[in-house]
XYZ file of C-alpha atoms in Angstrom:
771
model
C -8.332 72.244 2.617
C -9.295 69.022 4.156
C -9.416 67.385 0.765
C -5.897 68.669 -0.025
C -4.572 67.372 3.241
C -6.153 63.895 2.657
C -4.578 63.610 -0.796
C -1.018 62.908 0.427
C -2.310 60.429 3.041
C -4.386 58.648 0.384
C -1.425 58.630 -2.022
C 0.824 57.260 0.710
C -1.700 54.545 1.509
C -1.973 53.673 -2.219
C 1.730 53.385 -2.640
C 2.041 51.296 0.506
C -0.848 48.958 -0.720
C 0.789 48.652 -4.080
C 4.267 47.929 -2.709
C 2.671 45.346 -0.257
C 0.817 43.670 -3.112
C 3.864 43.344 -5.191
C 5.725 41.743 -2.267
C 2.742 39.506 -1.610
C 2.491 38.298 -5.233
C 6.237 37.639 -5.358
C 6.064 35.538 -2.169
C 3.085 33.579 -3.414
C 4.775 32.937 -6.829
C 7.842 31.574 -4.983
C 5.545 29.486 -2.683
C 3.827 27.996 -5.862
C 7.145 27.096 -7.378
C 8.319 25.489 -4.105
C 5.195 23.438 -3.895
C 5.561 22.228 -7.578
C 9.325 21.512 -7.188
C 9.313 19.711 -3.899
C 5.791 18.493 -3.884
C 5.032 20.244 -0.689
C 1.462 20.657 0.455
C 1.244 24.471 0.276
C -2.086 26.120 -0.609
C -0.905 28.657 -3.237
C -3.984 30.166 -4.782
C -4.160 30.321 -8.554
C -6.603 30.522 -11.435
C -6.997 27.161 -13.298
C -8.331 27.474 -16.782
C -10.529 24.515 -17.933
C -12.286 24.095 -21.252
C -12.709 21.923 -24.300
C -10.651 22.180 -27.402
C -11.277 25.309 -29.479
C -13.238 26.917 -26.600
C -10.638 29.713 -26.726
C -8.743 28.944 -23.510
C -5.241 29.993 -24.686
C -6.658 33.052 -26.482
C -8.520 34.168 -23.303
C -5.224 33.718 -21.277
C -3.398 35.869 -23.789
C -6.199 38.490 -23.512
C -5.938 38.512 -19.753
C -2.156 39.119 -19.991
C -2.329 41.671 -22.755
C 0.239 40.003 -25.053
C 0.498 36.815 -27.150
C 2.983 34.075 -26.582
C 1.192 30.628 -26.866
C 0.764 27.923 -29.534
C -2.824 28.813 -30.544
C -4.972 27.071 -33.191
C -7.287 24.150 -33.871
C -6.791 20.709 -32.376
C -4.720 19.915 -29.326
C -2.204 22.792 -28.863
C -1.456 22.383 -25.041
C -0.044 19.132 -23.956
C 1.501 20.307 -20.700
C -0.126 22.672 -18.157
C 1.420 26.163 -18.497
C 1.630 28.207 -15.252
C 2.054 31.859 -15.594
C 3.091 33.824 -12.698
C 2.061 37.381 -13.829
C 3.161 40.510 -12.044
C 2.150 44.073 -12.904
C 5.202 46.269 -13.534
C 4.541 49.717 -14.956
C 8.229 50.090 -15.963
C 8.132 47.090 -18.274
C 7.053 48.423 -21.702
C 7.727 44.904 -23.156
C 6.997 41.633 -21.376
C 9.941 40.420 -19.231
C 9.753 36.570 -19.202
C 11.729 34.012 -17.357
C 11.244 30.315 -18.136
C 11.971 27.906 -15.117
C 14.241 25.048 -15.894
C 12.567 21.592 -16.036
C 15.580 19.888 -14.485
C 16.085 22.416 -11.778
C 13.136 24.774 -11.052
C 15.166 26.969 -8.750
C 17.025 28.114 -11.967
C 15.285 30.431 -14.429
C 16.357 31.620 -17.892
C 15.332 34.931 -19.391
C 13.528 34.337 -22.684
C 11.842 36.382 -25.397
C 8.188 35.791 -26.283
C 9.247 34.053 -29.565
C 11.683 31.731 -27.634
C 8.963 30.804 -25.167
C 6.488 30.119 -27.931
C 9.058 28.045 -29.703
C 9.745 26.075 -26.606
C 5.926 25.383 -25.945
C 5.598 24.236 -29.669
C 8.607 21.979 -29.357
C 7.226 20.351 -26.162
C 3.820 19.813 -27.831
C 5.383 18.129 -30.836
C 7.626 15.992 -28.640
C 4.739 14.767 -26.546
C 2.542 14.150 -29.605
C 5.157 11.533 -30.792
C 5.262 9.726 -27.390
C 3.016 6.901 -26.161
C 1.723 9.169 -23.400
C 0.942 12.279 -25.278
C 0.255 14.490 -22.224
C 2.286 15.332 -19.163
C 1.140 16.797 -15.767
C 4.534 18.517 -15.225
C 3.909 22.165 -15.595
C 5.830 24.660 -17.785
C 6.342 27.529 -15.435
C 6.927 31.108 -16.717
C 7.359 34.284 -14.669
C 6.239 37.447 -16.492
C 6.424 41.185 -15.676
C 4.620 43.670 -17.901
C 2.804 46.973 -17.750
C -0.448 45.349 -18.849
C -0.143 42.122 -16.649
C -2.579 41.610 -13.887
C -1.206 40.334 -10.547
C -2.338 36.761 -11.183
C -1.093 33.167 -11.289
C -2.930 31.364 -14.057
C -2.574 27.677 -15.078
C -3.606 26.877 -18.658
C -4.601 23.193 -18.982
C -4.804 20.984 -22.121
C -8.181 21.217 -23.752
C -10.710 18.549 -23.025
C -11.832 16.292 -25.889
C -15.294 14.805 -26.623
C -14.693 12.050 -29.328
C -17.415 10.189 -31.175
C -18.158 6.806 -29.665
C -17.052 4.429 -32.407
C -14.267 1.822 -32.656
C -12.395 3.868 -35.243
C -11.961 6.676 -32.670
C -10.369 4.519 -30.066
C -7.151 6.438 -30.162
C -8.931 9.770 -29.780
C -11.095 8.236 -26.855
C -7.911 7.212 -25.101
C -6.444 10.638 -25.599
C -9.635 12.117 -24.131
C -9.396 10.018 -20.976
C -5.761 11.069 -20.454
C -6.623 14.721 -20.716
C -9.656 14.475 -18.479
C -7.531 12.631 -15.892
C -4.952 15.306 -15.927
C -7.390 18.123 -15.636
C -9.317 16.345 -12.837
C -6.046 15.949 -10.883
C -5.361 19.697 -11.167
C -8.888 20.666 -10.101
C -8.466 18.537 -6.957
C -6.313 21.360 -5.479
C -9.014 23.106 -3.415
C -6.969 26.411 -3.255
C -7.380 26.780 -7.022
C -10.049 28.964 -8.555
C -11.490 27.090 -11.546
C -12.129 29.248 -14.668
C -14.678 27.098 -16.549
C -14.958 28.042 -20.210
C -18.171 27.286 -22.129
C -18.516 27.884 -25.906
C -22.325 27.785 -26.155
C -25.422 29.984 -26.386
C -27.610 27.578 -24.394
C -26.704 27.072 -20.811
C -28.538 23.845 -20.561
C -25.711 22.415 -22.759
C -23.128 21.720 -20.035
C -19.988 20.546 -21.735
C -17.075 21.694 -19.537
C -19.384 22.041 -16.492
C -20.054 18.315 -16.687
C -16.371 17.733 -15.829
C -15.910 20.610 -13.447
C -18.993 19.693 -11.325
C -17.646 16.176 -10.572
C -14.925 18.000 -8.498
C -16.731 21.152 -7.521
C -20.394 20.152 -7.440
C -21.769 23.495 -6.060
C -19.448 25.574 -8.367
C -18.365 27.320 -5.084
C -14.883 27.920 -6.371
C -15.718 28.069 -10.070
C -16.077 31.170 -12.366
C -18.030 30.380 -15.500
C -17.084 32.305 -18.722
C -18.978 32.170 -21.986
C -16.306 32.706 -24.632
C -16.578 34.081 -28.260
C -19.460 36.471 -27.322
C -18.939 38.357 -30.631
C -19.984 35.299 -32.657
C -23.061 34.478 -30.458
C -24.847 37.904 -30.465
C -25.836 37.666 -34.092
C -27.335 34.305 -33.450
C -30.029 35.658 -31.149
C -33.273 36.581 -32.816
C -35.188 37.989 -29.848
C -34.346 40.121 -26.875
C -35.787 37.486 -24.574
C -33.197 35.107 -25.830
C -30.399 37.536 -24.896
C -31.984 38.192 -21.492
C -31.895 34.430 -20.700
C -28.317 34.151 -21.967
C -26.967 37.089 -19.948
C -28.974 36.097 -16.731
C -29.573 32.356 -16.881
C -32.114 31.001 -14.335
C -30.692 29.534 -11.056
C -32.125 26.152 -12.003
C -29.922 26.040 -15.208
C -26.643 26.731 -13.323
C -26.926 24.625 -10.234
C -24.962 25.545 -7.104
C -23.648 28.780 -5.694
C -21.367 29.864 -8.574
C -18.427 32.017 -7.719
C -19.300 35.563 -8.977
C -23.047 34.867 -8.932
C -23.343 35.001 -12.718
C -21.246 34.056 -15.778
C -18.713 36.349 -17.490
C -18.912 36.925 -21.313
C -15.690 37.579 -23.262
C -14.525 38.123 -26.841
C -10.835 37.921 -27.970
C -10.168 39.328 -31.410
C -8.748 36.728 -33.803
C -5.366 37.359 -35.430
C -1.741 37.060 -34.318
C 0.902 39.723 -33.373
C 3.874 39.920 -35.675
C 5.350 41.395 -38.884
C 4.445 38.672 -41.355
C 1.816 38.930 -44.080
C -0.552 36.709 -42.071
C -0.199 38.902 -38.863
C -3.096 41.126 -37.950
C -1.544 43.142 -35.129
C 1.879 44.792 -35.355
C 2.411 45.049 -31.641
C 0.989 43.870 -28.385
C -0.293 47.386 -27.682
C -2.425 46.950 -30.856
C -3.656 43.650 -29.659
C -4.599 45.223 -26.290
C -6.410 48.117 -27.928
C -8.275 45.620 -30.132
C -9.475 43.733 -27.022
C -10.849 46.971 -25.585
C -12.465 47.982 -28.798
C -14.023 44.469 -29.103
C -15.442 44.901 -25.666
C -17.107 48.145 -26.576
C -18.565 46.713 -29.815
C -20.040 43.772 -27.767
C -21.695 46.234 -25.302
C -23.286 48.214 -28.098
C -24.511 45.125 -29.921
C -26.064 43.651 -26.821
C -27.895 46.991 -26.114
C -29.157 47.073 -29.503
C -30.469 43.492 -29.303
C -32.029 44.158 -25.864
C -33.435 47.523 -26.809
C -32.279 48.913 -23.462
C -29.249 50.123 -21.637
C -27.269 47.478 -19.755
C -27.103 47.792 -15.937
C -23.845 48.281 -14.105
C -23.896 44.807 -12.829
C -24.379 43.484 -16.418
C -21.534 45.654 -17.805
C -19.183 44.352 -15.036
C -19.651 40.879 -16.397
C -18.858 41.684 -20.083
C -15.327 41.750 -21.531
C -11.807 40.527 -20.863
C -10.891 43.530 -18.726
C -13.975 43.032 -16.390
C -12.929 39.324 -15.929
C -9.371 40.435 -15.127
C -10.351 42.922 -12.555
C -12.671 40.408 -10.892
C -9.994 37.646 -10.837
C -7.318 39.981 -9.641
C -9.453 41.278 -6.714
C -10.570 37.709 -5.908
C -7.065 36.349 -5.999
C -5.749 39.218 -3.809
C -8.394 38.561 -1.222
C -7.524 34.780 -1.251
C -3.727 35.736 -0.783
C -4.352 38.057 2.011
C -6.734 35.669 3.767
C -4.211 32.775 3.459
C -1.179 34.664 4.797
C -1.812 33.747 8.497
C -2.255 30.088 7.663
C 0.692 29.934 5.399
C 3.207 30.869 8.175
C 2.471 27.778 10.431
C 2.752 25.550 7.354
C 6.086 26.961 6.477
C 7.231 26.459 10.066
C 6.058 22.900 9.851
C 7.837 22.322 6.600
C 10.979 23.919 7.998
C 11.007 21.560 10.991
C 10.323 18.461 8.657
C 13.214 19.581 6.323
C 15.518 20.084 9.351
C 14.672 16.645 10.700
C 15.147 15.078 7.248
C 18.555 16.758 6.987
C 19.558 15.256 10.327
C 18.448 11.840 9.247
C 20.413 12.087 6.007
C 23.466 13.123 7.905
C 23.037 10.080 10.216
C 22.449 7.811 7.230
C 25.663 9.011 5.531
C 27.699 8.480 8.672
C 26.312 4.868 8.961
C 27.429 3.837 5.488
C 30.425 1.781 6.636
C 30.914 -2.011 6.525
C 30.474 -2.913 10.139
C 27.225 -0.828 10.554
C 25.759 -2.125 7.359
C 26.489 -5.718 8.252
C 24.822 -5.097 11.671
C 21.781 -3.555 9.997
C 21.498 -6.532 7.669
C 21.586 -8.977 10.563
C 19.140 -7.077 12.590
C 16.768 -6.816 9.569
C 17.118 -10.570 9.142
C 15.951 -11.302 12.645
C 13.106 -8.788 12.589
C 11.942 -10.092 9.199
C 11.885 -13.750 10.566
C 9.986 -12.513 13.652
C 7.254 -10.993 11.450
C 6.930 -14.146 9.360
C 6.550 -16.320 12.411
C 3.928 -13.910 13.789
C 1.940 -13.966 10.552
C 1.935 -17.883 10.607
C 0.922 -17.940 14.188
C -1.832 -15.335 13.714
C -2.065 -11.602 14.017
C -4.475 -8.678 13.325
C -1.826 -5.956 12.954
C -1.858 -6.016 9.098
C -5.147 -4.636 7.869
C -7.249 -7.375 6.172
C -8.737 -5.018 3.672
C -5.343 -4.308 2.204
C -3.564 -7.608 2.551
C -6.340 -10.221 3.080
C -7.756 -12.433 0.307
C -11.182 -13.995 0.125
C -11.430 -17.515 -1.136
C -12.438 -16.259 -4.541
C -9.392 -13.820 -4.638
C -7.198 -16.753 -3.559
C -8.448 -18.914 -6.339
C -7.872 -16.201 -8.963
C -4.377 -15.325 -7.758
C -3.125 -18.739 -6.545
C -5.103 -21.273 -8.683
C -8.291 -23.289 -8.006
C -8.879 -26.917 -7.124
C -10.345 -28.218 -10.375
C -11.186 -31.911 -10.993
C -11.262 -33.810 -14.209
C -14.865 -32.566 -14.835
C -13.571 -29.057 -14.912
C -15.906 -27.850 -12.039
C -14.952 -26.054 -8.890
C -16.304 -26.755 -5.444
C -18.771 -23.947 -4.527
C -16.662 -21.542 -2.511
C -19.606 -20.616 -0.217
C -19.509 -24.245 1.166
C -15.965 -23.648 2.479
C -15.712 -22.247 5.996
C -14.497 -18.563 6.198
C -14.760 -18.304 2.354
C -15.748 -14.746 2.404
C -13.296 -13.603 4.931
C -10.126 -11.722 3.818
C -7.384 -13.918 5.326
C -3.611 -13.997 5.269
C -0.695 -15.990 6.891
C -1.494 -19.091 8.938
C -5.278 -18.517 8.721
C -5.198 -18.462 4.984
C -2.922 -21.581 4.954
C -5.401 -23.461 7.171
C -8.381 -22.541 4.954
C -6.552 -23.688 1.776
C -5.803 -27.018 3.401
C -9.389 -27.294 4.545
C -10.671 -26.683 1.018
C -8.241 -29.345 -0.225
C -9.777 -31.867 2.216
C -13.239 -30.935 1.221
C -12.623 -31.318 -2.469
C -10.467 -34.360 -2.569
C -12.375 -36.053 0.309
C -15.584 -35.727 -1.716
C -14.285 -37.207 -5.013
C -16.031 -40.359 -6.260
C -14.524 -42.962 -8.426
C -14.887 -41.954 -12.110
C -17.355 -43.981 -14.142
C -16.020 -47.305 -15.697
C -17.137 -48.515 -19.136
C -17.441 -52.114 -20.235
C -14.674 -51.361 -22.862
C -12.313 -50.327 -20.112
C -13.025 -53.602 -18.119
C -12.544 -55.838 -21.303
C -9.334 -53.926 -22.280
C -8.021 -54.400 -18.720
C -8.592 -58.085 -18.787
C -5.956 -58.880 -21.500
C -4.378 -62.249 -21.577
C -2.155 -63.758 -18.884
C 1.366 -65.076 -19.726
C 0.449 -68.645 -18.896
C -3.272 -68.993 -19.652
C -6.024 -67.116 -21.393
C -8.394 -67.014 -18.564
C -9.607 -63.755 -16.968
C -8.540 -62.386 -13.513
C -11.019 -59.881 -12.378
C -9.041 -58.793 -9.260
C -6.180 -57.855 -11.472
C -8.561 -56.101 -13.882
C -9.990 -54.031 -10.962
C -6.475 -53.151 -9.746
C -5.414 -51.931 -13.225
C -8.477 -49.748 -13.643
C -8.421 -48.421 -10.072
C -4.739 -47.293 -10.078
C -5.087 -45.728 -13.484
C -8.237 -43.768 -12.529
C -6.664 -42.783 -9.110
C -3.397 -41.527 -10.701
C -5.218 -39.442 -13.331
C -7.646 -38.010 -10.763
C -5.383 -37.073 -7.859
C -2.142 -35.961 -9.529
C -3.569 -32.594 -10.794
C -4.738 -31.791 -7.240
C -1.210 -32.296 -5.923
C 0.049 -29.585 -8.409
C -2.824 -27.301 -7.562
C -2.162 -27.673 -3.852
C 1.465 -26.861 -4.251
C 0.741 -23.820 -6.279
C -1.896 -22.504 -3.825
C 0.238 -22.962 -0.744
C 3.303 -21.487 -2.538
C 1.193 -18.401 -3.409
C 0.066 -18.097 0.335
C 3.667 -18.281 1.581
C 4.922 -15.726 -0.899
C 2.310 -13.276 0.206
C 3.911 -13.311 3.658
C 6.789 -11.186 2.303
C 4.935 -7.890 1.415
C 2.837 -8.221 4.650
C 5.991 -8.631 6.776
C 7.614 -5.616 4.985
C 4.452 -3.596 5.774
C 4.750 -4.539 9.532
C 8.414 -3.498 9.550
C 7.642 -0.199 7.881
C 4.801 0.390 10.335
C 7.165 -0.080 13.285
C 10.019 1.937 11.762
C 12.205 -1.147 11.437
C 12.478 -1.162 7.587
C 15.710 -0.533 5.830
C 14.571 2.349 3.590
C 17.049 3.222 0.949
C 18.715 -0.229 0.839
C 16.686 -1.464 -2.161
C 19.445 -3.815 -3.446
C 19.823 -5.583 -0.097
C 15.994 -5.858 0.295
C 15.659 -7.295 -3.206
C 18.214 -9.856 -2.386
C 16.248 -10.817 0.817
C 13.068 -11.025 -1.166
C 14.708 -13.134 -3.906
C 16.183 -15.574 -1.322
C 12.731 -15.946 0.342
C 10.808 -16.504 -2.841
C 13.401 -19.064 -4.051
C 13.220 -20.816 -0.727
C 9.348 -21.047 -0.958
C 9.546 -22.307 -4.562
C 12.222 -24.858 -3.813
C 10.660 -26.144 -0.704
C 7.241 -26.451 -2.345
C 8.837 -28.387 -5.203
C 10.610 -30.718 -2.864
C 7.517 -31.335 -0.800
C 5.486 -31.980 -3.934
C 8.096 -34.575 -5.157
C 7.788 -36.444 -1.863
C 3.983 -36.465 -2.156
C 4.321 -37.599 -5.768
C 6.526 -40.570 -4.689
C 3.649 -41.618 -2.352
C 1.031 -41.319 -5.145
C 3.135 -43.221 -7.584
C 3.862 -46.052 -5.051
C 0.123 -46.242 -4.117
C -1.075 -46.369 -7.769
C 1.550 -48.783 -8.862
C 1.207 -51.680 -6.474
C -2.050 -52.560 -4.567
C -1.512 -53.722 -1.038
C -4.790 -55.218 0.054
C -4.253 -54.406 3.717
C -4.935 -50.768 2.813
C -8.411 -51.747 1.560
C -9.488 -54.557 3.863
C -11.267 -52.105 6.038
C -13.891 -51.744 3.338
C -14.569 -55.496 2.937
C -17.759 -55.343 4.921
C -18.979 -52.452 2.577
C -18.001 -54.520 -0.470
C -20.024 -57.521 0.770
C -23.046 -55.247 1.399
C -22.694 -53.827 -2.068
C -22.598 -57.310 -3.687
C -25.543 -58.460 -1.551
C -27.558 -55.386 -2.782
C -27.576 -56.465 -6.403
C -28.197 -60.248 -5.728
C -31.383 -61.805 -7.144
C -32.247 -62.142 -10.741
C -28.767 -61.589 -12.102
C -27.197 -64.052 -9.735
C -29.950 -66.616 -10.583
C -29.246 -66.246 -14.256
C -25.702 -67.227 -13.661
C -26.085 -70.217 -11.215
C -29.677 -71.053 -11.614
C -30.524 -70.592 -7.935
C -32.760 -67.945 -6.267
C -30.498 -67.834 -3.164
C -28.037 -65.150 -4.246
C -26.685 -63.898 -0.986
C -24.386 -66.763 -0.359
C -23.083 -66.601 -3.803
C -22.415 -62.935 -3.444
C -20.413 -63.627 -0.429
C -18.602 -66.466 -2.237
C -17.741 -63.940 -5.076
C -16.570 -61.380 -2.677
C -14.532 -63.825 -0.684
C -12.916 -65.264 -3.888
C -12.194 -61.947 -5.230
C -10.999 -59.984 -2.200
C -9.340 -62.491 -0.036
C -6.460 -63.248 -2.374
C -4.040 -62.009 0.307
C -4.989 -64.962 2.526
C -5.344 -67.970 0.236
C -5.224 -70.565 3.119
C -8.621 -69.325 4.297
C -10.327 -69.678 0.867
C -11.459 -73.262 1.226
C -12.590 -73.152 4.850
C -14.631 -70.009 4.060
C -16.074 -71.533 0.930
C -17.093 -74.609 2.773
C -18.815 -72.525 5.359
C -20.704 -70.483 2.672
C -21.678 -73.632 0.674
C -22.926 -75.440 3.751
C -24.904 -72.377 4.639
C -26.427 -72.324 1.184
C -27.231 -76.056 1.353
C -29.075 -75.744 4.633
C -32.575 -77.590 4.635
C -31.472 -80.144 1.987
C -29.836 -83.618 2.318
C -26.073 -83.775 2.162
C -25.961 -85.371 -1.258
C -28.263 -82.797 -2.847
C -26.132 -80.124 -1.105
C -22.830 -81.436 -2.382
C -24.104 -81.658 -6.033
C -25.505 -78.087 -5.800
C -22.300 -76.803 -4.349
C -20.233 -78.348 -6.986
C -22.555 -77.068 -9.701
C -22.446 -73.553 -8.257
C -18.661 -73.640 -8.081
C -18.391 -74.795 -11.623
C -20.725 -72.101 -12.755
C -18.734 -69.553 -10.756
C -15.528 -70.608 -12.349
C -17.106 -70.639 -15.754
C -18.378 -67.184 -15.415
C -15.417 -65.649 -13.834
C -12.337 -67.525 -15.186
C -13.017 -69.288 -18.455
C -15.798 -67.228 -19.915
C -14.649 -63.963 -21.477
C -18.139 -62.741 -22.058
C -18.657 -59.969 -19.562
C -21.771 -60.831 -17.521
C -23.667 -58.028 -15.558
C -22.569 -59.753 -12.311
C -18.875 -59.739 -13.299
C -19.112 -56.088 -14.337
C -20.535 -55.148 -10.966
C -17.994 -57.161 -9.077
C -15.205 -55.404 -10.917
C -16.888 -52.035 -10.342
C -17.194 -52.742 -6.601
C -13.542 -53.795 -6.377
C -12.467 -50.663 -8.341
C -14.438 -48.373 -5.986
C -12.896 -50.102 -2.928
C -9.404 -49.601 -4.195
C -9.986 -46.045 -5.488
C -11.418 -44.987 -2.131
C -8.593 -46.595 -0.249
C -5.998 -44.759 -2.386
C -7.952 -41.503 -1.959
C -7.961 -41.744 1.862
C -4.259 -42.582 1.915
C -3.470 -39.801 -0.577
C -5.375 -37.214 1.411
C -3.826 -38.028 4.754
C -0.327 -38.440 3.285
C -0.401 -35.215 1.244
C -1.680 -33.109 4.177
C 0.918 -34.495 6.501
C 3.796 -33.933 4.118
C 2.814 -30.422 3.166
C 2.654 -29.484 6.901
C 5.956 -31.200 7.664
C 7.961 -30.359 4.548
C 6.573 -26.993 3.455
C 5.113 -25.235 6.510
C 7.655 -26.396 9.099
C 10.771 -25.501 7.006
C 9.744 -21.899 7.109
C 10.083 -22.002 10.958
C 13.137 -24.347 11.308
C 15.118 -24.050 8.026
C 14.515 -20.602 6.579
C 16.433 -18.681 9.355
C 19.602 -20.639 8.716
C 19.345 -20.421 4.981
C 18.761 -16.721 4.991
C 21.617 -16.087 7.464
C 23.993 -18.267 5.392
C 22.986 -16.276 2.274
C 23.569 -12.971 3.877
C 26.842 -13.916 5.420
C 28.071 -15.316 2.125
C 27.056 -12.040 0.365
C 28.832 -10.023 3.114
C 32.113 -11.894 2.526
C 31.918 -11.854 -1.282
C 30.929 -8.270 -2.144
C 29.323 -6.069 0.560
C 29.382 -3.062 -1.850
C 27.113 -4.770 -4.218
C 24.823 -6.135 -1.493
C 24.015 -2.650 -0.299
C 25.048 -0.769 -3.449
C 27.074 1.523 -1.185
C 28.586 3.768 -3.958
C 25.229 4.594 -5.465
C 23.578 4.836 -2.084
C 26.192 7.333 -0.817
C 25.747 9.384 -4.023
C 21.885 9.180 -3.673
C 21.940 10.264 -0.049
C 24.328 13.015 -0.776
C 22.069 14.310 -3.603
C 18.991 14.077 -1.262
C 21.007 16.091 1.278
C 21.777 18.792 -1.230
C 18.222 18.977 -2.302
C 16.983 19.124 1.243
C 19.477 21.915 2.009
C 18.167 23.905 -0.951
C 14.591 23.342 0.078
C 15.412 24.371 3.765
C 17.046 27.659 2.584
C 14.013 28.446 0.230
C 11.530 27.640 3.130
C 13.493 29.886 5.514
C 13.505 32.685 3.043
C 9.783 32.394 2.312
C 8.990 32.116 5.950
C 10.735 35.395 6.672
C 8.985 37.039 3.630
C 5.475 35.948 4.748
C 6.177 37.012 8.376
C 7.186 40.375 7.155
C 4.178 40.613 4.887
C 1.886 39.537 7.839
C 3.413 42.310 10.006
C 3.124 44.944 7.286
C -0.540 44.056 6.747
C -1.255 44.273 10.478
C 0.654 47.614 10.693
C -1.358 49.053 7.633
C -4.627 48.082 9.154
C -3.608 49.753 12.416
C -2.234 52.846 10.577
C -5.196 53.395 8.352
C -7.953 52.155 10.772
C -8.788 49.039 8.772
């Protein structure tokens, strides 16, 4: 009697549970669709099927569903993930399928199995012809059927393991694309990963190699050995079967979901009425799966020579796997219900706030407000630029800063005529990631280091002889002119490339201010989001200003370099006269004696330097020569001194004016003069260039850019405000966003009510039946 009384209660409980499960599955299916459509972060549990090509993924999915629908065969037959929301419905004798629209996932179309299969095949063929042969966008199908489990399964493209040779580059690229897509899907921690392995040796980890990169402990992974019917005949001994059915823990690392692998077989052959079809109906296909399962159990027991345990039998066959996944997913669903409701509440508030912002944005799309927005943005943008130049730490250096090495790669390096770069480690703050004014200062410091350390390029005898030439009134040589000709040519060739390199580097640093300023505006909520046309105009105006200002500044510097290397003004180099004399004194001795026949070379060196350098003060030549000659003649009588002086002067003129044979002393005099002139030009070029770039490139950002930007904006406002802000398209875009947000808000509200009702029902059932 008690048993009879308990039967209605048990039946009522069963019906309530079944009804609650249907409602739960329906809610989660909607939740998964919402997450896919609006890219919302809902944890909708699902089974993600992962395996290599020809591992039998699609066939196993069809076996779990109890009917065939997919494009099955060798090679890549799945190029888009296929999401199947399956729902058990005992009243559906044939599968009832709805295909969600790609353009509007809220709309679904009822399709036959043949139509769905044709759609999947067409999508695979379309993608096969495109550059990117795979797509992460899911094909979503809702299915109700009397054999369907209550599951959401996502079938992914098969992984590829191509041979490592050049001729397989296309296949290797395809393999990388597939693996990237599958890895991205596995990142969803709410997904249960169904890892398929087609092997009879568990040490051969093909699919597990990829899966364990995302789930190292296999804590949310179910491992399935497919094609069991083909593997049983391969085992010669019972011990091999034992190891295969119960692999050692060391072979399958981690805490695998389900504790041990599942083993499945899906009979080959398609459902249809053609000559090539094996099954006439899905019922026959379903029956064949059950028969194959019983045959596998019998074959295993024969190989083992014993009866399989209950636990071992629960791991063999598609039906066992389906029951396990259904129970596992149901538990995940029920456990997640309490956490889903707060997430839906949060999403509802977010959508409501977004809708209010869109309404406000639509109301502000008039000329007066848009102009005011543009002017405000102009002022805020300039404030950020000024802040970056003066120095700030608001923008993260790891994102926006550049080391000196990065700066050289992106903005160009300072490279001399020898093709070598100055070691970046010797520049202060070289390893620091800088931006704005700090980066500008470091670049200018590197310019000073590099240019300031340049020595005069080597001079050959041929260059000296060629520079001598012939005067227009006599054929003597003028070594001061020779030195000037060589020095200005060397200086021009040496310094002009650095001028262009500095302009390129500083222009790069200034242009980098734009994205950093935009980041600061976005961070503080002052960015004009949605006004891309206007923002592109501001960016274009700023970049044009930076380029034109740098070009103008470089031209001014170029004028200085041209003037300095076209006409030698000795007053620029007189400060080095003492160094020149010291240099000439240093090589006095034997070479000087060979020219003038006297061992006292110091005085002659001074005579030569005076004669060569002091051409800008000719009135002083004679007095200075007299002093030097009298100094040389000290200790001798006046007659002897006069004769020696005359002889030396004659020898001097003979060796420097009338004799075109280049003596070692003359070569060194020319070299000394060239060095003096070159170094004078270098010092002037360095100081002048740094000053001009500071005055005519850096300062205009502060005092000229604001007026230029304001003038550009006001001109644009007067000419065509609609094009500046793209008002028509913007209004259409905002209105479209508003419609989408309204749809999302309604769906979130509906789901929120569903999950709240489900949560209340679960609680009432637990209270009613004492659970």
